[in-house]
């Protein structure tokens, strides 16, 4: 992954030859800064510095360069719940161009294929239903892998197990505590651009999460709609003989908001 032009070759014995390793080291560190934001989502300079064990001043210099290259952009930190006093911290998030650098697996072909499916089914509601059916079929294989990971985990750690399975599949996912539940965060979405046009991709994914975790889940934010992270709220799962019935009842309700930014 490259954000800068290649260093020009300098004649042997020149000062340029000595500068080349330093140039490569700077580029390598800059890549680590960008990767840290990909893996953890929008971050402050202080958070990146702590993760990479660098000084905040050094991280800010790299962030300034990445911003100038269009790889990251500064944003006001999004706060869930009650705001604290003072201005929100500035965070840096990857741009679409920045995500492209990490070989994001969407392109015009995927969008064209989904559009063709919708039109071939007759357009309108029939077309939307056909795309939704495709989205569910696409996730059938990965969902089985996720199911095994979740089933083998302690009930209290199922969201974390799902996050790890998603990470292995390229979604850079994490799980964190939230009031009366957890948040499943996907810091990378391989199909973000296609999902922007066809929210059925997000909706099918949300249905899978609800089914695997056995509880109602709700999408709070998506990369496809301009948020820095795909965030899914997972309330504390219920237990007892009605759990399966509750899962079936809530899956459709959960999917109704998936892929759509509620803000």
C-alpha atoms as a printed R data frame, in Angstrom:
    type eleno elety resid chain resno       x       y       z
1   ATOM     1    CA   UNK     A     1   0.000   0.000   0.000
2   ATOM     2    CA   UNK     A     2   1.475   3.337  -1.026
3   ATOM     3    CA   UNK     A     3   0.477   6.904  -0.249
4   ATOM     4    CA   UNK     A     4   3.546   8.627  -1.647
5   ATOM     5    CA   UNK     A     5   5.541   8.509  -4.833
6   ATOM     6    CA   UNK     A     6   8.555   6.227  -4.932
7   ATOM     7    CA   UNK     A     7  11.807   7.769  -3.768
8   ATOM     8    CA   UNK     A     8  14.066   8.728  -6.639
9   ATOM     9    CA   UNK     A     9  17.219   6.688  -6.930
10  ATOM    10    CA   UNK     A    10  20.242   8.694  -5.871
11  ATOM    11    CA   UNK     A    11  23.834   8.202  -7.041
12  ATOM    12    CA   UNK     A    12  25.959   6.021  -4.809
13  ATOM    13    CA   UNK     A    13  27.625   8.093  -2.134
14  ATOM    14    CA   UNK     A    14  25.035  10.862  -2.261
15  ATOM    15    CA   UNK     A    15  23.013  12.022   0.719
16  ATOM    16    CA   UNK     A    16  19.884  10.838  -1.103
17  ATOM    17    CA   UNK     A    17  20.957   7.205  -0.645
18  ATOM    18    CA   UNK     A    18  21.065   7.694   3.105
19  ATOM    19    CA   UNK     A    19  17.685   9.429   3.074
20  ATOM    20    CA   UNK     A    20  15.933   6.569   1.284
21  ATOM    21    CA   UNK     A    21  15.676   4.251   4.340
22  ATOM    22    CA   UNK     A    22  14.254   7.111   6.383
23  ATOM    23    CA   UNK     A    23  11.713   7.790   3.629
24  ATOM    24    CA   UNK     A    24  10.668   4.118   3.594
25  ATOM    25    CA   UNK     A    25  10.374   4.077   7.381
26  ATOM    26    CA   UNK     A    26   8.114   7.133   7.316
27  ATOM    27    CA   UNK     A    27   5.915   5.520   4.668
28  ATOM    28    CA   UNK     A    28   5.739   2.284   6.663
29  ATOM    29    CA   UNK     A    29   4.683   4.136   9.804
30  ATOM    30    CA   UNK     A    30   2.109   6.099   7.834
31  ATOM    31    CA   UNK     A    31   0.644   2.836   6.564
32  ATOM    32    CA   UNK     A    32   0.438   1.566  10.154
33  ATOM    33    CA   UNK     A    33  -1.442   4.714  11.163
34  ATOM    34    CA   UNK     A    34  -3.962   4.177   8.351
35  ATOM    35    CA   UNK     A    35  -4.279   0.468   9.178
36  ATOM    36    CA   UNK     A    36  -4.920   1.291  12.833
37  ATOM    37    CA   UNK     A    37  -7.844   3.509  11.815
38  ATOM    38    CA   UNK     A    38  -9.166   0.771   9.513
39  ATOM    39    CA   UNK     A    39  -9.036  -1.830  12.294
40  ATOM    40    CA   UNK     A    40 -10.409   0.339  15.095
41  ATOM    41    CA   UNK     A    41 -12.596   2.871  13.327
42  ATOM    42    CA   UNK     A    42 -12.489   6.679  13.564
43  ATOM    43    CA   UNK     A    43  -9.782   7.552  16.087
44  ATOM    44    CA   UNK     A    44  -8.194  10.537  17.745
45  ATOM    45    CA   UNK     A    45  -4.481  11.193  17.351
46  ATOM    46    CA   UNK     A    46  -4.048  10.222  21.008
47  ATOM    47    CA   UNK     A    47  -5.749   6.848  20.483
48  ATOM    48    CA   UNK     A    48  -3.615   6.009  17.451
49  ATOM    49    CA   UNK     A    49  -0.469   7.098  19.293
50  ATOM    50    CA   UNK     A    50  -1.303   4.832  22.229
51  ATOM    51    CA   UNK     A    51  -1.997   1.822  20.010
52  ATOM    52    CA   UNK     A    52   1.198   2.235  17.978
53  ATOM    53    CA   UNK     A    53   3.333   3.478  20.894
54  ATOM    54    CA   UNK     A    54   4.244   6.669  19.074
55  ATOM    55    CA   UNK     A    55   4.201  10.274  20.193
56  ATOM    56    CA   UNK     A    56   1.057  12.254  19.472
57  ATOM    57    CA   UNK     A    57   3.141  14.830  17.602
58  ATOM    58    CA   UNK     A    58   4.478  12.143  15.243
59  ATOM    59    CA   UNK     A    59   0.998  10.699  14.677
60  ATOM    60    CA   UNK     A    60  -0.424  14.141  13.931
61  ATOM    61    CA   UNK     A    61   2.240  14.696  11.257
62  ATOM    62    CA   UNK     A    62   1.318  11.398   9.606
63  ATOM    63    CA   UNK     A    63  -2.399  12.175   9.869
64  ATOM    64    CA   UNK     A    64  -1.836  15.566   8.242
65  ATOM    65    CA   UNK     A    65  -0.073  13.872   5.322
66  ATOM    66    CA   UNK     A    66  -2.757  11.197   5.016
67  ATOM    67    CA   UNK     A    67  -5.435  13.896   5.043
68  ATOM    68    CA   UNK     A    68  -3.592  15.865   2.350
69  ATOM    69    CA   UNK     A    69  -3.465  12.674   0.253
70  ATOM    70    CA   UNK     A    70  -7.212  12.137   0.710
71  ATOM    71    CA   UNK     A    71  -6.731   8.902   2.657
72  ATOM    72    CA   UNK     A    72  -8.272  10.123   5.938
73  ATOM    73    CA   UNK     A    73 -10.509  13.012   6.889
74  ATOM    74    CA   UNK     A    74 -11.085  14.764  10.220
75  ATOM    75    CA   UNK     A    75 -14.550  14.536  11.721
76  ATOM    76    CA   UNK     A    76 -16.328  15.548  14.886
77  ATOM    77    CA   UNK     A    77 -16.470  12.546  17.169
78  ATOM    78    CA   UNK     A    78 -19.905  10.946  17.161
79  ATOM    79    CA   UNK     A    79 -21.307  10.590  20.683
80  ATOM    80    CA   UNK     A    80 -23.977   8.053  21.599
81  ATOM    81    CA   UNK     A    81 -26.093   8.984  24.610
82  ATOM    82    CA   UNK     A    82 -25.683  12.106  26.729
83  ATOM    83    CA   UNK     A    83 -22.961  14.519  25.642
84  ATOM    84    CA   UNK     A    84 -20.327  15.644  28.101
85  ATOM    85    CA   UNK     A    85 -19.374  19.286  28.462
86  ATOM    86    CA   UNK     A    86 -16.904  20.774  26.027
87  ATOM    87    CA   UNK     A    87 -16.294  20.317  22.332
88  ATOM    88    CA   UNK     A    88 -16.230  16.740  20.992
89  ATOM    89    CA   UNK     A    89 -12.768  15.430  20.192
90  ATOM    90    CA   UNK     A    90 -11.655  15.458  16.551
91  ATOM    91    CA   UNK     A    91 -11.325  11.988  15.094
92  ATOM    92    CA   UNK     A    92  -9.850  10.796  11.814
93  ATOM    93    CA   UNK     A    93 -11.748   8.363   9.585
94  ATOM    94    CA   UNK     A    94 -10.791   6.644   6.346
95  ATOM    95    CA   UNK     A    95 -12.246   8.135   3.187
96  ATOM    96    CA   UNK     A    96 -13.614   6.004   0.352
97  ATOM    97    CA   UNK     A    97 -10.277   6.459  -1.415
98  ATOM    98    CA   UNK     A    98  -8.491   5.337   1.733
99  ATOM    99    CA   UNK     A    99 -10.576   2.183   1.895
100 ATOM   100    CA   UNK     A   100  -9.821   1.476  -1.762
101 ATOM   101    CA   UNK     A   101  -6.153   1.255  -0.841
102 ATOM   102    CA   UNK     A   102  -6.959  -1.765   1.304
103 ATOM   103    CA   UNK     A   103  -8.308  -3.683  -1.711
104 ATOM   104    CA   UNK     A   104 -11.959  -3.159  -0.905
105 ATOM   105    CA   UNK     A   105 -13.887  -5.768  -2.881
106 ATOM   106    CA   UNK     A   106 -16.586  -3.680  -4.508
107 ATOM   107    CA   UNK     A   107 -16.678  -2.273  -8.034
108 ATOM   108    CA   UNK     A   108 -19.036  -1.259 -10.783
109 ATOM   109    CA   UNK     A   109 -19.440  -4.896 -11.817
110 ATOM   110    CA   UNK     A   110 -21.093  -5.798  -8.488
111 ATOM   111    CA   UNK     A   111 -23.513  -2.882  -8.728
112 ATOM   112    CA   UNK     A   112 -24.316  -3.689 -12.360
113 ATOM   113    CA   UNK     A   113 -24.954  -7.335 -11.478
114 ATOM   114    CA   UNK     A   114 -27.360  -6.430  -8.673
115 ATOM   115    CA   UNK     A   115 -29.137  -3.948 -10.919
116 ATOM   116    CA   UNK     A   116 -29.521  -6.666 -13.566
117 ATOM   117    CA   UNK     A   117 -30.999  -9.067 -10.970
118 ATOM   118    CA   UNK     A   118 -33.546  -6.428  -9.952
119 ATOM   119    CA   UNK     A   119 -34.533  -5.654 -13.547
120 ATOM   120    CA   UNK     A   120 -34.679  -9.319 -14.600
121 ATOM   121    CA   UNK     A   121 -37.115  -9.981 -11.758
122 ATOM   122    CA   UNK     A   122 -39.431  -7.282 -13.071
123 ATOM   123    CA   UNK     A   123 -38.256  -4.239 -11.171
124 ATOM   124    CA   UNK     A   124 -40.143  -2.544  -8.351
125 ATOM   125    CA   UNK     A   125 -40.986  -4.665  -5.315
126 ATOM   126    CA   UNK     A   126 -40.255  -7.879  -7.215
127 ATOM   127    CA   UNK     A   127 -36.814  -6.597  -8.104
128 ATOM   128    CA   UNK     A   128 -36.094  -5.586  -4.517
129 ATOM   129    CA   UNK     A   129 -37.231  -8.996  -3.307
130 ATOM   130    CA   UNK     A   130 -34.933 -10.716  -5.820
131 ATOM   131    CA   UNK     A   131 -31.936  -8.708  -4.631
132 ATOM   132    CA   UNK     A   132 -32.848  -9.532  -1.015
133 ATOM   133    CA   UNK     A   133 -32.992 -13.229  -1.893
134 ATOM   134    CA   UNK     A   134 -29.567 -12.980  -3.532
135 ATOM   135    CA   UNK     A   135 -28.180 -11.176  -0.460
136 ATOM   136    CA   UNK     A   136 -29.385 -13.961   1.832
137 ATOM   137    CA   UNK     A   137 -28.000 -16.667  -0.452
138 ATOM   138    CA   UNK     A   138 -24.644 -14.872  -0.596
139 ATOM   139    CA   UNK     A   139 -24.347 -15.051   3.202
140 ATOM   140    CA   UNK     A   140 -25.409 -18.693   3.548
141 ATOM   141    CA   UNK     A   141 -21.853 -20.062   3.469
142 ATOM   142    CA   UNK     A   142 -20.213 -17.458   5.749
143 ATOM   143    CA   UNK     A   143 -23.197 -17.639   8.143
144 ATOM   144    CA   UNK     A   144 -22.503 -21.319   8.769
145 ATOM   145    CA   UNK     A   145 -18.899 -20.501   9.685
146 ATOM   146    CA   UNK     A   146 -20.093 -17.730  11.988
147 ATOM   147    CA   UNK     A   147 -22.631 -20.100  13.541
148 ATOM   148    CA   UNK     A   148 -19.949 -22.593  14.497
149 ATOM   149    CA   UNK     A   149 -17.840 -19.858  16.074
150 ATOM   150    CA   UNK     A   150 -20.771 -18.483  18.071
151 ATOM   151    CA   UNK     A   151 -22.072 -21.901  19.126
152 ATOM   152    CA   UNK     A   152 -18.705 -22.911  20.574
153 ATOM   153    CA   UNK     A   153 -18.381 -19.731  22.654
154 ATOM   154    CA   UNK     A   154 -19.576 -19.053  26.184
155 ATOM   155    CA   UNK     A   155 -23.062 -17.452  26.003
156 ATOM   156    CA   UNK     A   156 -21.626 -14.283  27.544
157 ATOM   157    CA   UNK     A   157 -18.973 -14.054  24.833
158 ATOM   158    CA   UNK     A   158 -21.000 -14.783  21.706
159 ATOM   159    CA   UNK     A   159 -20.859 -11.246  20.348
160 ATOM   160    CA   UNK     A   160 -17.082 -11.273  20.775
161 ATOM   161    CA   UNK     A   161 -16.901 -14.646  19.008
162 ATOM   162    CA   UNK     A   162 -18.946 -13.295  16.117
163 ATOM   163    CA   UNK     A   163 -16.668 -10.252  15.906
164 ATOM   164    CA   UNK     A   164 -13.613 -12.511  15.640
165 ATOM   165    CA   UNK     A   165 -15.271 -14.588  12.906
166 ATOM   166    CA   UNK     A   166 -16.153 -11.431  10.983
167 ATOM   167    CA   UNK     A   167 -12.568 -10.188  11.343
168 ATOM   168    CA   UNK     A   168 -11.294 -13.431   9.837
169 ATOM   169    CA   UNK     A   169 -13.644 -12.692   6.926
170 ATOM   170    CA   UNK     A   170 -12.188  -9.208   6.334
171 ATOM   171    CA   UNK     A   171 -14.568  -7.003   8.331
172 ATOM   172    CA   UNK     A   172 -12.120  -5.825  11.054
173 ATOM   173    CA   UNK     A   173 -14.831  -6.260  13.691
174 ATOM   174    CA   UNK     A   174 -14.800  -5.644  17.431
175 ATOM   175    CA   UNK     A   175 -17.284  -5.994  20.269
176 ATOM   176    CA   UNK     A   176 -17.624  -3.554  23.134
177 ATOM   177    CA   UNK     A   177 -19.882  -3.050  26.112
178 ATOM   178    CA   UNK     A   178 -22.818  -0.658  25.857
179 ATOM   179    CA   UNK     A   179 -25.687   0.240  28.184
180 ATOM   180    CA   UNK     A   180 -27.977  -2.825  28.526
181 ATOM   181    CA   UNK     A   181 -26.068  -4.705  25.873
182 ATOM   182    CA   UNK     A   182 -23.127  -4.619  23.482
183 ATOM   183    CA   UNK     A   183 -22.120  -2.972  20.228
184 ATOM   184    CA   UNK     A   184 -20.792  -5.041  17.351
185 ATOM   185    CA   UNK     A   185 -18.585  -2.735  15.274
186 ATOM   186    CA   UNK     A   186 -17.343  -3.511  11.758
187 ATOM   187    CA   UNK     A   187 -14.576  -1.105  10.832
188 ATOM   188    CA   UNK     A   188 -14.316  -2.351   7.255
189 ATOM   189    CA   UNK     A   189 -17.006  -3.352   4.765
190 ATOM   190    CA   UNK     A   190 -15.895  -5.092   1.548
191 ATOM   191    CA   UNK     A   191 -19.209  -4.275  -0.169
192 ATOM   192    CA   UNK     A   192 -19.840  -0.748   1.115
193 ATOM   193    CA   UNK     A   193 -20.383   0.875  -2.285
194 ATOM   194    CA   UNK     A   194 -22.766  -1.829  -3.458
195 ATOM   195    CA   UNK     A   195 -24.650  -1.660  -0.132
196 ATOM   196    CA   UNK     A   196 -25.055   2.090  -0.606
197 ATOM   197    CA   UNK     A   197 -27.181   1.358  -3.680
198 ATOM   198    CA   UNK     A   198 -28.702  -1.906  -2.430
199 ATOM   199    CA   UNK     A   199 -29.430  -1.841   1.339
200 ATOM   200    CA   UNK     A   200 -30.682  -5.428   1.089
201 ATOM   201    CA   UNK     A   201 -27.032  -6.458   1.582
202 ATOM   202    CA   UNK     A   202 -26.982  -4.798   5.004
203 ATOM   203    CA   UNK     A   203 -30.442  -6.077   5.861
204 ATOM   204    CA   UNK     A   204 -29.507  -9.696   5.120
205 ATOM   205    CA   UNK     A   205 -26.412  -9.344   7.273
206 ATOM   206    CA   UNK     A   206 -28.467  -7.959  10.150
207 ATOM   207    CA   UNK     A   207 -30.871 -10.891   9.857
208 ATOM   208    CA   UNK     A   208 -27.919 -13.267  10.174
209 ATOM   209    CA   UNK     A   209 -26.652 -11.490  13.288
210 ATOM   210    CA   UNK     A   210 -30.075 -11.694  14.942
211 ATOM   211    CA   UNK     A   211 -30.402 -15.380  14.109
212 ATOM   212    CA   UNK     A   212 -26.914 -16.298  15.311
213 ATOM   213    CA   UNK     A   213 -27.119 -14.326  18.543
214 ATOM   214    CA   UNK     A   214 -30.703 -15.347  19.242
215 ATOM   215    CA   UNK     A   215 -31.883 -11.844  20.079
216 ATOM   216    CA   UNK     A   216 -33.174  -8.653  18.533
217 ATOM   217    CA   UNK     A   217 -30.378  -6.523  17.047
218 ATOM   218    CA   UNK     A   218 -30.511  -3.014  15.617
219 ATOM   219    CA   UNK     A   219 -28.245  -1.250  13.154
220 ATOM   220    CA   UNK     A   220 -27.222   2.139  14.495
221 ATOM   221    CA   UNK     A   221 -24.848   3.174  11.703
222 ATOM   222    CA   UNK     A   222 -23.320   1.861   8.467
223 ATOM   223    CA   UNK     A   223 -20.245   2.642   6.410
224 ATOM   224    CA   UNK     A   224 -22.464   2.447   3.315
225 ATOM   225    CA   UNK     A   225 -24.341   5.520   4.512
226 ATOM   226    CA   UNK     A   226 -21.350   7.626   5.436
227 ATOM   227    CA   UNK     A   227 -20.614   6.528   8.986
228 ATOM   228    CA   UNK     A   228 -17.095   5.590   9.970
229 ATOM   229    CA   UNK     A   229 -18.147   2.202  11.365
230 ATOM   230    CA   UNK     A   230 -20.999  -0.256  10.874
231 ATOM   231    CA   UNK     A   231 -22.458  -0.399  14.376
232 ATOM   232    CA   UNK     A   232 -25.013  -2.985  15.488
233 ATOM   233    CA   UNK     A   233 -26.596  -2.850  18.942
234 ATOM   234    CA   UNK     A   234 -26.980  -6.256  20.605
235 ATOM   235    CA   UNK     A   235 -29.140  -6.173  23.743
236 ATOM   236    CA   UNK     A   236 -28.629  -8.703  26.466
237 ATOM   237    CA   UNK     A   237 -29.989 -11.954  25.079
238 ATOM   238    CA   UNK     A   238 -33.027 -13.463  26.750
239 ATOM   239    CA   UNK     A   239 -33.238 -17.091  27.742
240 ATOM   240    CA   UNK     A   240 -35.937 -19.674  28.158
241 ATOM   241    CA   UNK     A   241 -38.340 -21.592  25.901
242 ATOM   242    CA   UNK     A   242 -39.581 -18.455  24.096
243 ATOM   243    CA   UNK     A   243 -36.121 -17.418  22.869
244 ATOM   244    CA   UNK     A   244 -36.548 -19.014  19.414
245 ATOM   245    CA   UNK     A   245 -39.969 -17.406  18.948
246 ATOM   246    CA   UNK     A   246 -38.557 -14.039  20.003
247 ATOM   247    CA   UNK     A   247 -35.708 -14.433  17.520
248 ATOM   248    CA   UNK     A   248 -38.094 -15.073  14.599
249 ATOM   249    CA   UNK     A   249 -40.320 -12.179  15.603
250 ATOM   250    CA   UNK     A   250 -37.494  -9.666  15.929
251 ATOM   251    CA   UNK     A   251 -35.383 -10.596  12.929
252 ATOM   252    CA   UNK     A   252 -37.723  -8.839  10.490
253 ATOM   253    CA   UNK     A   253 -38.016  -5.792  12.721
254 ATOM   254    CA   UNK     A   254 -34.252  -5.590  13.037
255 ATOM   255    CA   UNK     A   255 -33.737  -5.802   9.299
256 ATOM   256    CA   UNK     A   256 -36.159  -2.956   8.645
257 ATOM   257    CA   UNK     A   257 -33.580  -0.387   9.749
258 ATOM   258    CA   UNK     A   258 -30.446  -2.165   8.591
259 ATOM   259    CA   UNK     A   259 -28.308  -0.306   6.116
260 ATOM   260    CA   UNK     A   260 -30.100   2.970   6.762
261 ATOM   261    CA   UNK     A   261 -28.490   5.666   8.847
262 ATOM   262    CA   UNK     A   262 -31.009   6.552  11.575
263 ATOM   263    CA   UNK     A   263 -29.337   9.887  12.294
